[in-house]
Amino acid sequence: MHTLPRWIVSGAFVLALNAGMVNSVGFLGFTHQAVSHVSGNATQLGIALNPFHSDLALVWNLTTVLLAFLIGAAISGTLLKGTQAKLGRHYDTLLLVEAIFLLIAGGLLYLELGGGYLFASAACGLQNAMVTNYSGAIVRTTHLTGVLTDMGLMIGARFRGETIDTRKARLFIALIVGFIVGGTLGAGLFSLFSYWVLAVAGVLSAILALTYRLFLAKSEPA
């Protein structure tokens, strides 16, 4: 990777921040569950399926949330070809769809309708699938497991005397910081605006879509 375009780092930071905001609402809301990643929900589903901890309502809830995440990722897969992050792809379209999902989610959850979590989860699945790979670096914007794993591998390689790819490290740091800052911001806004924090995240997605479209137009040859 010879260069790391600024739009990659900036976009990754904003997307991770957005996911952190959305996930904080999931934890602080009335179901107290994650929506931006699936590992914890899958574990909870396994527990709920156990006869000693059986909870059919929770099984239904978690199953639909997982399926919503999958559907969101499928929407990205429909509009995007390949996994590499490149200018010119329909990121703006996907970001606008994400914005709509988050606005719907905020409204439904404000009314205490659990279906809002489905739209929030779908928005996260869509976002996570938008950029899955950049020049050999796995890019996940809605959870940090893979990012911290890759950072650990890089640190371990440095202990062996290998040179760290500082450009990838900057990308990973942007994702980590963005997600944590998003969680902090989301928690603060939740105390003020309740579930309408998701509308704020939706507006942020729309602004990012517009910014990308303007940047793309500026980058195109006259």
mmCIF file with all atom_site columns, C-alpha atoms in Angstrom:
data_model
loop_
_atom_site.group_PDB
_atom_site.id
_atom_site.type_symbol
_atom_site.label_atom_id
_atom_site.label_alt_id
_atom_site.label_comp_id
_atom_site.label_asym_id
_atom_site.label_entity_id
_atom_site.label_seq_id
_atom_site.pdbx_PDB_ins_code
_atom_site.Cartn_x
_atom_site.Cartn_y
_atom_site.Cartn_z
_atom_site.occupancy
_atom_site.B_iso_or_equiv
_atom_site.pdbx_formal_charge
_atom_site.auth_seq_id
_atom_site.auth_comp_id
_atom_site.auth_asym_id
_atom_site.auth_atom_id
_atom_site.pdbx_PDB_model_num
ATOM 1   C CA . MET A 1 1   ? 0.000   0.000   0.000   1.00 0.00 ? 1   MET A CA 1
ATOM 2   C CA . HIS A 1 2   ? 1.898   3.026   -1.295  1.00 0.00 ? 2   HIS A CA 1
ATOM 3   C CA . THR A 1 3   ? -0.476  5.716   -0.086  1.00 0.00 ? 3   THR A CA 1
ATOM 4   C CA . LEU A 1 4   ? -3.423  5.891   2.237   1.00 0.00 ? 4   LEU A CA 1
ATOM 5   C CA . PRO A 1 5   ? -5.968  8.355   0.820   1.00 0.00 ? 5   PRO A CA 1
ATOM 6   C CA . ARG A 1 6   ? -7.301  10.806  3.352   1.00 0.00 ? 6   ARG A CA 1
ATOM 7   C CA . TRP A 1 7   ? -10.877 9.915   2.384   1.00 0.00 ? 7   TRP A CA 1
ATOM 8   C CA . ILE A 1 8   ? -10.294 6.353   3.573   1.00 0.00 ? 8   ILE A CA 1
ATOM 9   C CA . VAL A 1 9   ? -9.134  7.381   7.066   1.00 0.00 ? 9   VAL A CA 1
ATOM 10  C CA . SER A 1 10  ? -11.712 10.152  7.465   1.00 0.00 ? 10  SER A CA 1
ATOM 11  C CA . GLY A 1 11  ? -14.537 7.996   6.181   1.00 0.00 ? 11  GLY A CA 1
ATOM 12  C CA . ALA A 1 12  ? -13.534 5.079   8.403   1.00 0.00 ? 12  ALA A CA 1
ATOM 13  C CA . PHE A 1 13  ? -13.466 7.334   11.459  1.00 0.00 ? 13  PHE A CA 1
ATOM 14  C CA . VAL A 1 14  ? -16.924 8.804   10.788  1.00 0.00 ? 14  VAL A CA 1
ATOM 15  C CA . LEU A 1 15  ? -18.452 5.403   10.010  1.00 0.00 ? 15  LEU A CA 1
ATOM 16  C CA . ALA A 1 16  ? -17.005 3.878   13.187  1.00 0.00 ? 16  ALA A CA 1
ATOM 17  C CA . LEU A 1 17  ? -18.224 6.887   15.188  1.00 0.00 ? 17  LEU A CA 1
ATOM 18  C CA . ASN A 1 18  ? -21.695 6.412   13.729  1.00 0.00 ? 18  ASN A CA 1
ATOM 19  C CA . ALA A 1 19  ? -21.703 2.719   14.633  1.00 0.00 ? 19  ALA A CA 1
ATOM 20  C CA . GLY A 1 20  ? -20.560 3.528   18.165  1.00 0.00 ? 20  GLY A CA 1
ATOM 21  C CA . MET A 1 21  ? -23.478 5.929   18.551  1.00 0.00 ? 21  MET A CA 1
ATOM 22  C CA . VAL A 1 22  ? -25.980 3.382   17.264  1.00 0.00 ? 22  VAL A CA 1
ATOM 23  C CA . ASN A 1 23  ? -24.611 0.612   19.460  1.00 0.00 ? 23  ASN A CA 1
ATOM 24  C CA . SER A 1 24  ? -24.750 2.799   22.569  1.00 0.00 ? 24  SER A CA 1
ATOM 25  C CA . VAL A 1 25  ? -28.473 3.269   21.963  1.00 0.00 ? 25  VAL A CA 1
ATOM 26  C CA . GLY A 1 26  ? -28.866 -0.501  21.766  1.00 0.00 ? 26  GLY A CA 1
ATOM 27  C CA . PHE A 1 27  ? -27.220 -0.971  25.148  1.00 0.00 ? 27  PHE A CA 1
ATOM 28  C CA . LEU A 1 28  ? -28.986 1.950   26.831  1.00 0.00 ? 28  LEU A CA 1
ATOM 29  C CA . GLY A 1 29  ? -32.407 1.193   25.321  1.00 0.00 ? 29  GLY A CA 1
ATOM 30  C CA . PHE A 1 30  ? -35.129 -1.008  26.700  1.00 0.00 ? 30  PHE A CA 1
ATOM 31  C CA . THR A 1 31  ? -33.668 -4.296  25.373  1.00 0.00 ? 31  THR A CA 1
ATOM 32  C CA . HIS A 1 32  ? -30.067 -3.580  26.400  1.00 0.00 ? 32  HIS A CA 1
ATOM 33  C CA . GLN A 1 33  ? -28.549 -5.410  23.450  1.00 0.00 ? 33  GLN A CA 1
ATOM 34  C CA . ALA A 1 34  ? -25.935 -4.716  20.811  1.00 0.00 ? 34  ALA A CA 1
ATOM 35  C CA . VAL A 1 35  ? -27.014 -3.945  17.255  1.00 0.00 ? 35  VAL A CA 1
ATOM 36  C CA . SER A 1 36  ? -23.752 -3.115  15.489  1.00 0.00 ? 36  SER A CA 1
ATOM 37  C CA . HIS A 1 37  ? -22.199 -6.587  15.750  1.00 0.00 ? 37  HIS A CA 1
ATOM 38  C CA . VAL A 1 38  ? -23.526 -10.117 15.958  1.00 0.00 ? 38  VAL A CA 1
ATOM 39  C CA . SER A 1 39  ? -21.193 -12.200 18.145  1.00 0.00 ? 39  SER A CA 1
ATOM 40  C CA . GLY A 1 40  ? -22.771 -11.235 21.466  1.00 0.00 ? 40  GLY A CA 1
ATOM 41  C CA . ASN A 1 41  ? -26.278 -11.600 20.088  1.00 0.00 ? 41  ASN A CA 1
ATOM 42  C CA . ALA A 1 42  ? -25.431 -15.018 18.644  1.00 0.00 ? 42  ALA A CA 1
ATOM 43  C CA . THR A 1 43  ? -24.121 -16.087 22.049  1.00 0.00 ? 43  THR A CA 1
ATOM 44  C CA . GLN A 1 44  ? -27.288 -14.830 23.732  1.00 0.00 ? 44  GLN A CA 1
ATOM 45  C CA . LEU A 1 45  ? -29.335 -16.739 21.156  1.00 0.00 ? 45  LEU A CA 1
ATOM 46  C CA . GLY A 1 46  ? -27.473 -19.930 21.961  1.00 0.00 ? 46  GLY A CA 1
ATOM 47  C CA . ILE A 1 47  ? -28.152 -19.428 25.666  1.00 0.00 ? 47  ILE A CA 1
ATOM 48  C CA . ALA A 1 48  ? -31.833 -18.711 25.047  1.00 0.00 ? 48  ALA A CA 1
ATOM 49  C CA . LEU A 1 49  ? -32.121 -21.932 23.037  1.00 0.00 ? 49  LEU A CA 1
ATOM 50  C CA . ASN A 1 50  ? -30.808 -23.979 25.956  1.00 0.00 ? 50  ASN A CA 1
ATOM 51  C CA . PRO A 1 51  ? -33.667 -25.790 27.749  1.00 0.00 ? 51  PRO A CA 1
ATOM 52  C CA . PHE A 1 52  ? -32.375 -24.588 31.123  1.00 0.00 ? 52  PHE A CA 1
ATOM 53  C CA . HIS A 1 53  ? -32.448 -20.948 29.996  1.00 0.00 ? 53  HIS A CA 1
ATOM 54  C CA . SER A 1 54  ? -35.237 -21.161 27.429  1.00 0.00 ? 54  SER A CA 1
ATOM 55  C CA . ASP A 1 55  ? -36.762 -17.825 26.423  1.00 0.00 ? 55  ASP A CA 1
ATOM 56  C CA . LEU A 1 56  ? -38.792 -18.046 23.222  1.00 0.00 ? 56  LEU A CA 1
ATOM 57  C CA . ALA A 1 57  ? -39.450 -14.304 23.098  1.00 0.00 ? 57  ALA A CA 1
ATOM 58  C CA . LEU A 1 58  ? -35.725 -13.613 23.313  1.00 0.00 ? 58  LEU A CA 1
ATOM 59  C CA . VAL A 1 59  ? -35.020 -16.283 20.682  1.00 0.00 ? 59  VAL A CA 1
ATOM 60  C CA . TRP A 1 60  ? -37.390 -14.547 18.282  1.00 0.00 ? 60  TRP A CA 1
ATOM 61  C CA . ASN A 1 61  ? -35.966 -11.117 19.062  1.00 0.00 ? 61  ASN A CA 1
ATOM 62  C CA . LEU A 1 62  ? -32.332 -12.138 18.595  1.00 0.00 ? 62  LEU A CA 1
ATOM 63  C CA . THR A 1 63  ? -33.014 -14.207 15.492  1.00 0.00 ? 63  THR A CA 1
ATOM 64  C CA . THR A 1 64  ? -34.737 -11.317 13.748  1.00 0.00 ? 64  THR A CA 1
ATOM 65  C CA . VAL A 1 65  ? -31.970 -8.884  14.744  1.00 0.00 ? 65  VAL A CA 1
ATOM 66  C CA . LEU A 1 66  ? -29.337 -11.234 13.295  1.00 0.00 ? 66  LEU A CA 1
ATOM 67  C CA . LEU A 1 67  ? -31.354 -11.667 10.112  1.00 0.00 ? 67  LEU A CA 1
ATOM 68  C CA . ALA A 1 68  ? -31.758 -7.884  9.819   1.00 0.00 ? 68  ALA A CA 1
ATOM 69  C CA . PHE A 1 69  ? -27.975 -7.463  9.990   1.00 0.00 ? 69  PHE A CA 1
ATOM 70  C CA . LEU A 1 70  ? -27.636 -10.092 7.254   1.00 0.00 ? 70  LEU A CA 1
ATOM 71  C CA . ILE A 1 71  ? -30.224 -8.363  5.076   1.00 0.00 ? 71  ILE A CA 1
ATOM 72  C CA . GLY A 1 72  ? -28.409 -5.046  5.479   1.00 0.00 ? 72  GLY A CA 1
ATOM 73  C CA . ALA A 1 73  ? -25.153 -6.652  4.354   1.00 0.00 ? 73  ALA A CA 1
ATOM 74  C CA . ALA A 1 74  ? -26.996 -8.231  1.415   1.00 0.00 ? 74  ALA A CA 1
ATOM 75  C CA . ILE A 1 75  ? -28.199 -4.793  0.313   1.00 0.00 ? 75  ILE A CA 1
ATOM 76  C CA . SER A 1 76  ? -24.571 -3.647  0.142   1.00 0.00 ? 76  SER A CA 1
ATOM 77  C CA . GLY A 1 77  ? -23.659 -6.793  -1.745  1.00 0.00 ? 77  GLY A CA 1
ATOM 78  C CA . THR A 1 78  ? -26.378 -6.052  -4.272  1.00 0.00 ? 78  THR A CA 1
ATOM 79  C CA . LEU A 1 79  ? -25.206 -2.509  -5.006  1.00 0.00 ? 79  LEU A CA 1
ATOM 80  C CA . LEU A 1 80  ? -21.451 -3.040  -4.741  1.00 0.00 ? 80  LEU A CA 1
ATOM 81  C CA . LYS A 1 81  ? -19.266 -5.382  -6.768  1.00 0.00 ? 81  LYS A CA 1
ATOM 82  C CA . GLY A 1 82  ? -16.130 -6.615  -5.020  1.00 0.00 ? 82  GLY A CA 1
ATOM 83  C CA . THR A 1 83  ? -14.813 -5.829  -1.569  1.00 0.00 ? 83  THR A CA 1
ATOM 84  C CA . GLN A 1 84  ? -12.065 -3.296  -2.242  1.00 0.00 ? 84  GLN A CA 1
ATOM 85  C CA . ALA A 1 85  ? -12.714 0.317   -1.221  1.00 0.00 ? 85  ALA A CA 1
ATOM 86  C CA . LYS A 1 86  ? -12.562 2.431   -4.361  1.00 0.00 ? 86  LYS A CA 1
ATOM 87  C CA . LEU A 1 87  ? -13.799 5.828   -5.433  1.00 0.00 ? 87  LEU A CA 1
ATOM 88  C CA . GLY A 1 88  ? -16.741 5.769   -7.801  1.00 0.00 ? 88  GLY A CA 1
ATOM 89  C CA . ARG A 1 89  ? -18.742 3.064   -6.090  1.00 0.00 ? 89  ARG A CA 1
ATOM 90  C CA . HIS A 1 90  ? -22.281 3.597   -4.832  1.00 0.00 ? 90  HIS A CA 1
ATOM 91  C CA . TYR A 1 91  ? -21.286 4.443   -1.267  1.00 0.00 ? 91  TYR A CA 1
ATOM 92  C CA . ASP A 1 92  ? -23.477 7.545   -1.328  1.00 0.00 ? 92  ASP A CA 1
ATOM 93  C CA . THR A 1 93  ? -26.547 5.494   -2.256  1.00 0.00 ? 93  THR A CA 1
ATOM 94  C CA . LEU A 1 94  ? -25.871 3.019   0.535   1.00 0.00 ? 94  LEU A CA 1
ATOM 95  C CA . LEU A 1 95  ? -25.269 5.786   3.050   1.00 0.00 ? 95  LEU A CA 1
ATOM 96  C CA . LEU A 1 96  ? -28.611 7.335   2.148   1.00 0.00 ? 96  LEU A CA 1
ATOM 97  C CA . VAL A 1 97  ? -30.330 3.965   2.621   1.00 0.00 ? 97  VAL A CA 1
ATOM 98  C CA . GLU A 1 98  ? -28.570 3.680   5.973   1.00 0.00 ? 98  GLU A CA 1
ATOM 99  C CA . ALA A 1 99  ? -29.777 7.159   6.910   1.00 0.00 ? 99  ALA A CA 1
ATOM 100 C CA . ILE A 1 100 ? -33.376 6.176   6.113   1.00 0.00 ? 100 ILE A CA 1
ATOM 101 C CA . PHE A 1 101 ? -33.073 2.985   8.171   1.00 0.00 ? 101 PHE A CA 1
ATOM 102 C CA . LEU A 1 102 ? -31.722 4.905   11.151  1.00 0.00 ? 102 LEU A CA 1
ATOM 103 C CA . LEU A 1 103 ? -34.445 7.545   10.955  1.00 0.00 ? 103 LEU A CA 1
ATOM 104 C CA . ILE A 1 104 ? -37.092 4.814   10.893  1.00 0.00 ? 104 ILE A CA 1
ATOM 105 C CA . ALA A 1 105 ? -35.343 3.021   13.767  1.00 0.00 ? 105 ALA A CA 1
ATOM 106 C CA . GLY A 1 106 ? -35.298 6.173   15.887  1.00 0.00 ? 106 GLY A CA 1
ATOM 107 C CA . GLY A 1 107 ? -39.008 6.778   15.333  1.00 0.00 ? 107 GLY A CA 1
ATOM 108 C CA . LEU A 1 108 ? -40.039 3.199   16.089  1.00 0.00 ? 108 LEU A CA 1
ATOM 109 C CA . LEU A 1 109 ? -37.905 2.961   19.215  1.00 0.00 ? 109 LEU A CA 1
ATOM 110 C CA . TYR A 1 110 ? -39.192 6.304   20.447  1.00 0.00 ? 110 TYR A CA 1
ATOM 111 C CA . LEU A 1 111 ? -42.613 4.648   20.329  1.00 0.00 ? 111 LEU A CA 1
ATOM 112 C CA . GLU A 1 112 ? -41.060 1.662   22.148  1.00 0.00 ? 112 GLU A CA 1
ATOM 113 C CA . LEU A 1 113 ? -41.621 -0.634  19.192  1.00 0.00 ? 113 LEU A CA 1
ATOM 114 C CA . GLY A 1 114 ? -38.960 -3.332  19.071  1.00 0.00 ? 114 GLY A CA 1
ATOM 115 C CA . GLY A 1 115 ? -38.971 -3.331  15.275  1.00 0.00 ? 115 GLY A CA 1
ATOM 116 C CA . GLY A 1 116 ? -36.751 -0.285  15.486  1.00 0.00 ? 116 GLY A CA 1
ATOM 117 C CA . TYR A 1 117 ? -33.858 -2.514  16.478  1.00 0.00 ? 117 TYR A CA 1
ATOM 118 C CA . LEU A 1 118 ? -34.284 -4.420  13.231  1.00 0.00 ? 118 LEU A CA 1
ATOM 119 C CA . PHE A 1 119 ? -33.797 -1.272  11.164  1.00 0.00 ? 119 PHE A CA 1
ATOM 120 C CA . ALA A 1 120 ? -30.828 -0.235  13.319  1.00 0.00 ? 120 ALA A CA 1
ATOM 121 C CA . SER A 1 121 ? -29.245 -3.667  12.899  1.00 0.00 ? 121 SER A CA 1
ATOM 122 C CA . ALA A 1 122 ? -29.881 -3.633  9.144   1.00 0.00 ? 122 ALA A CA 1
ATOM 123 C CA . ALA A 1 123 ? -28.230 -0.214  8.928   1.00 0.00 ? 123 ALA A CA 1
ATOM 124 C CA . CYS A 1 124 ? -25.156 -1.586  10.705  1.00 0.00 ? 124 CYS A CA 1
ATOM 125 C CA . GLY A 1 125 ? -25.015 -4.675  8.503   1.00 0.00 ? 125 GLY A CA 1
ATOM 126 C CA . LEU A 1 126 ? -25.245 -2.482  5.429   1.00 0.00 ? 126 LEU A CA 1
ATOM 127 C CA . GLN A 1 127 ? -22.486 -0.190  6.690   1.00 0.00 ? 127 GLN A CA 1
ATOM 128 C CA . ASN A 1 128 ? -20.195 -3.007  7.761   1.00 0.00 ? 128 ASN A CA 1
ATOM 129 C CA . ALA A 1 129 ? -20.396 -4.601  4.317   1.00 0.00 ? 129 ALA A CA 1
ATOM 130 C CA . MET A 1 130 ? -19.710 -1.362  2.435   1.00 0.00 ? 130 MET A CA 1
ATOM 131 C CA . VAL A 1 131 ? -15.958 -1.453  2.992   1.00 0.00 ? 131 VAL A CA 1
ATOM 132 C CA . THR A 1 132 ? -14.637 -4.885  3.827   1.00 0.00 ? 132 THR A CA 1
ATOM 133 C CA . ASN A 1 133 ? -11.106 -4.652  2.485   1.00 0.00 ? 133 ASN A CA 1
ATOM 134 C CA . TYR A 1 134 ? -8.594  -1.962  1.621   1.00 0.00 ? 134 TYR A CA 1
ATOM 135 C CA . SER A 1 135 ? -5.169  -2.955  0.236   1.00 0.00 ? 135 SER A CA 1
ATOM 136 C CA . GLY A 1 136 ? -4.935  -6.068  2.376   1.00 0.00 ? 136 GLY A CA 1
ATOM 137 C CA . ALA A 1 137 ? -6.318  -4.410  5.500   1.00 0.00 ? 137 ALA A CA 1
ATOM 138 C CA . ILE A 1 138 ? -9.590  -5.848  6.751   1.00 0.00 ? 138 ILE A CA 1
ATOM 139 C CA . VAL A 1 139 ? -11.878 -2.898  7.451   1.00 0.00 ? 139 VAL A CA 1
ATOM 140 C CA . ARG A 1 140 ? -14.811 -3.387  9.784   1.00 0.00 ? 140 ARG A CA 1
ATOM 141 C CA . THR A 1 141 ? -16.555 -0.208  10.896  1.00 0.00 ? 141 THR A CA 1
ATOM 142 C CA . THR A 1 142 ? -19.210 -1.568  13.265  1.00 0.00 ? 142 THR A CA 1
ATOM 143 C CA . HIS A 1 143 ? -17.113 -3.621  15.702  1.00 0.00 ? 143 HIS A CA 1
ATOM 144 C CA . LEU A 1 144 ? -13.526 -3.736  16.933  1.00 0.00 ? 144 LEU A CA 1
ATOM 145 C CA . THR A 1 145 ? -12.742 -7.443  17.334  1.00 0.00 ? 145 THR A CA 1
ATOM 146 C CA . GLY A 1 146 ? -11.017 -7.809  13.979  1.00 0.00 ? 146 GLY A CA 1
ATOM 147 C CA . VAL A 1 147 ? -9.347  -4.414  14.209  1.00 0.00 ? 147 VAL A CA 1
ATOM 148 C CA . LEU A 1 148 ? -7.800  -5.123  17.614  1.00 0.00 ? 148 LEU A CA 1
ATOM 149 C CA . THR A 1 149 ? -6.755  -8.586  16.412  1.00 0.00 ? 149 THR A CA 1
ATOM 150 C CA . ASP A 1 150 ? -4.959  -7.091  13.417  1.00 0.00 ? 150 ASP A CA 1
ATOM 151 C CA . MET A 1 151 ? -3.358  -4.445  15.614  1.00 0.00 ? 151 MET A CA 1
ATOM 152 C CA . GLY A 1 152 ? -2.145  -7.170  17.961  1.00 0.00 ? 152 GLY A CA 1
ATOM 153 C CA . LEU A 1 153 ? -0.665  -9.102  15.045  1.00 0.00 ? 153 LEU A CA 1
ATOM 154 C CA . MET A 1 154 ? 1.133   -5.967  13.860  1.00 0.00 ? 154 MET A CA 1
ATOM 155 C CA . ILE A 1 155 ? 2.541   -5.309  17.334  1.00 0.00 ? 155 ILE A CA 1
ATOM 156 C CA . GLY A 1 156 ? 3.661   -8.934  17.595  1.00 0.00 ? 156 GLY A CA 1
ATOM 157 C CA . ALA A 1 157 ? 5.361   -8.692  14.220  1.00 0.00 ? 157 ALA A CA 1
ATOM 158 C CA . ARG A 1 158 ? 7.158   -5.556  15.406  1.00 0.00 ? 158 ARG A CA 1
ATOM 159 C CA . PHE A 1 159 ? 8.454   -7.492  18.425  1.00 0.00 ? 159 PHE A CA 1
ATOM 160 C CA . ARG A 1 160 ? 9.916   -9.972  15.926  1.00 0.00 ? 160 ARG A CA 1
ATOM 161 C CA . GLY A 1 161 ? 11.758  -7.109  14.277  1.00 0.00 ? 161 GLY A CA 1
ATOM 162 C CA . GLU A 1 162 ? 9.447   -6.613  11.305  1.00 0.00 ? 162 GLU A CA 1
ATOM 163 C CA . THR A 1 163 ? 8.470   -3.168  10.093  1.00 0.00 ? 163 THR A CA 1
ATOM 164 C CA . ILE A 1 164 ? 4.932   -2.024  10.929  1.00 0.00 ? 164 ILE A CA 1
ATOM 165 C CA . ASP A 1 165 ? 2.808   -0.676  8.097   1.00 0.00 ? 165 ASP A CA 1
ATOM 166 C CA . THR A 1 166 ? 2.088   2.692   9.688   1.00 0.00 ? 166 THR A CA 1
ATOM 167 C CA . ARG A 1 167 ? -0.607  3.480   7.120   1.00 0.00 ? 167 ARG A CA 1
ATOM 168 C CA . LYS A 1 168 ? -2.645  0.465   8.129   1.00 0.00 ? 168 LYS A CA 1
ATOM 169 C CA . ALA A 1 169 ? -1.988  1.304   11.775  1.00 0.00 ? 169 ALA A CA 1
ATOM 170 C CA . ARG A 1 170 ? -3.425  4.796   11.248  1.00 0.00 ? 170 ARG A CA 1
ATOM 171 C CA . LEU A 1 171 ? -6.519  3.274   9.660   1.00 0.00 ? 171 LEU A CA 1
ATOM 172 C CA . PHE A 1 172 ? -7.008  0.874   12.567  1.00 0.00 ? 172 PHE A CA 1
ATOM 173 C CA . ILE A 1 173 ? -6.483  3.633   15.142  1.00 0.00 ? 173 ILE A CA 1
ATOM 174 C CA . ALA A 1 174 ? -9.066  5.790   13.360  1.00 0.00 ? 174 ALA A CA 1
ATOM 175 C CA . LEU A 1 175 ? -11.577 2.929   13.623  1.00 0.00 ? 175 LEU A CA 1
ATOM 176 C CA . ILE A 1 176 ? -10.865 2.289   17.306  1.00 0.00 ? 176 ILE A CA 1
ATOM 177 C CA . VAL A 1 177 ? -10.998 5.937   18.332  1.00 0.00 ? 177 VAL A CA 1
ATOM 178 C CA . GLY A 1 178 ? -14.052 6.617   16.184  1.00 0.00 ? 178 GLY A CA 1
ATOM 179 C CA . PHE A 1 179 ? -16.050 3.746   17.693  1.00 0.00 ? 179 PHE A CA 1
ATOM 180 C CA . ILE A 1 180 ? -15.219 4.702   21.278  1.00 0.00 ? 180 ILE A CA 1
ATOM 181 C CA . VAL A 1 181 ? -15.895 8.397   20.689  1.00 0.00 ? 181 VAL A CA 1
ATOM 182 C CA . GLY A 1 182 ? -19.186 7.437   19.030  1.00 0.00 ? 182 GLY A CA 1
ATOM 183 C CA . GLY A 1 183 ? -20.180 5.430   22.091  1.00 0.00 ? 183 GLY A CA 1
ATOM 184 C CA . THR A 1 184 ? -19.353 8.338   24.363  1.00 0.00 ? 184 THR A CA 1
ATOM 185 C CA . LEU A 1 185 ? -21.228 10.801  22.173  1.00 0.00 ? 185 LEU A CA 1
ATOM 186 C CA . GLY A 1 186 ? -24.193 8.463   21.778  1.00 0.00 ? 186 GLY A CA 1
ATOM 187 C CA . ALA A 1 187 ? -24.509 7.947   25.536  1.00 0.00 ? 187 ALA A CA 1
ATOM 188 C CA . GLY A 1 188 ? -24.476 11.694  26.138  1.00 0.00 ? 188 GLY A CA 1
ATOM 189 C CA . LEU A 1 189 ? -27.028 12.408  23.426  1.00 0.00 ? 189 LEU A CA 1
ATOM 190 C CA . PHE A 1 190 ? -29.250 9.535   24.592  1.00 0.00 ? 190 PHE A CA 1
ATOM 191 C CA . SER A 1 191 ? -29.687 11.238  27.949  1.00 0.00 ? 191 SER A CA 1
ATOM 192 C CA . LEU A 1 192 ? -30.890 14.337  26.086  1.00 0.00 ? 192 LEU A CA 1
ATOM 193 C CA . PHE A 1 193 ? -32.790 13.034  23.074  1.00 0.00 ? 193 PHE A CA 1
ATOM 194 C CA . SER A 1 194 ? -33.546 9.397   23.890  1.00 0.00 ? 194 SER A CA 1
ATOM 195 C CA . TYR A 1 195 ? -33.896 7.238   20.763  1.00 0.00 ? 195 TYR A CA 1
ATOM 196 C CA . TRP A 1 196 ? -33.697 10.226  18.437  1.00 0.00 ? 196 TRP A CA 1
ATOM 197 C CA . VAL A 1 197 ? -29.934 9.780   18.722  1.00 0.00 ? 197 VAL A CA 1
ATOM 198 C CA . LEU A 1 198 ? -30.465 7.375   15.842  1.00 0.00 ? 198 LEU A CA 1
ATOM 199 C CA . ALA A 1 199 ? -31.890 10.238  13.808  1.00 0.00 ? 199 ALA A CA 1
ATOM 200 C CA . VAL A 1 200 ? -28.686 12.166  14.532  1.00 0.00 ? 200 VAL A CA 1
ATOM 201 C CA . ALA A 1 201 ? -26.717 9.164   13.274  1.00 0.00 ? 201 ALA A CA 1
ATOM 202 C CA . GLY A 1 202 ? -28.949 9.069   10.221  1.00 0.00 ? 202 GLY A CA 1
ATOM 203 C CA . VAL A 1 203 ? -28.310 12.732  9.458   1.00 0.00 ? 203 VAL A CA 1
ATOM 204 C CA . LEU A 1 204 ? -24.584 12.083  9.856   1.00 0.00 ? 204 LEU A CA 1
ATOM 205 C CA . SER A 1 205 ? -24.844 9.248   7.313   1.00 0.00 ? 205 SER A CA 1
ATOM 206 C CA . ALA A 1 206 ? -26.657 11.564  4.899   1.00 0.00 ? 206 ALA A CA 1
ATOM 207 C CA . ILE A 1 207 ? -24.003 14.261  5.331   1.00 0.00 ? 207 ILE A CA 1
ATOM 208 C CA . LEU A 1 208 ? -21.301 11.668  4.684   1.00 0.00 ? 208 LEU A CA 1
ATOM 209 C CA . ALA A 1 209 ? -23.130 10.584  1.518   1.00 0.00 ? 209 ALA A CA 1
ATOM 210 C CA . LEU A 1 210 ? -23.287 14.174  0.276   1.00 0.00 ? 210 LEU A CA 1
ATOM 211 C CA . THR A 1 211 ? -19.641 14.766  1.145   1.00 0.00 ? 211 THR A CA 1
ATOM 212 C CA . TYR A 1 212 ? -18.623 11.647  -0.765  1.00 0.00 ? 212 TYR A CA 1
ATOM 213 C CA . ARG A 1 213 ? -20.669 12.694  -3.790  1.00 0.00 ? 213 ARG A CA 1
ATOM 214 C CA . LEU A 1 214 ? -19.109 16.168  -3.821  1.00 0.00 ? 214 LEU A CA 1
ATOM 215 C CA . PHE A 1 215 ? -15.618 14.732  -3.344  1.00 0.00 ? 215 PHE A CA 1
ATOM 216 C CA . LEU A 1 216 ? -16.220 12.288  -6.192  1.00 0.00 ? 216 LEU A CA 1
ATOM 217 C CA . ALA A 1 217 ? -17.461 15.053  -8.474  1.00 0.00 ? 217 ALA A CA 1
ATOM 218 C CA . LYS A 1 218 ? -14.386 17.128  -7.656  1.00 0.00 ? 218 LYS A CA 1
ATOM 219 C CA . SER A 1 219 ? -12.100 14.173  -8.348  1.00 0.00 ? 219 SER A CA 1
ATOM 220 C CA . GLU A 1 220 ? -13.590 13.389  -11.752 1.00 0.00 ? 220 GLU A CA 1
ATOM 221 C CA . PRO A 1 221 ? -11.734 14.819  -14.757 1.00 0.00 ? 221 PRO A CA 1
ATOM 222 C CA . ALA A 1 222 ? -13.389 17.801  -16.396 1.00 0.00 ? 222 ALA A CA 1
#
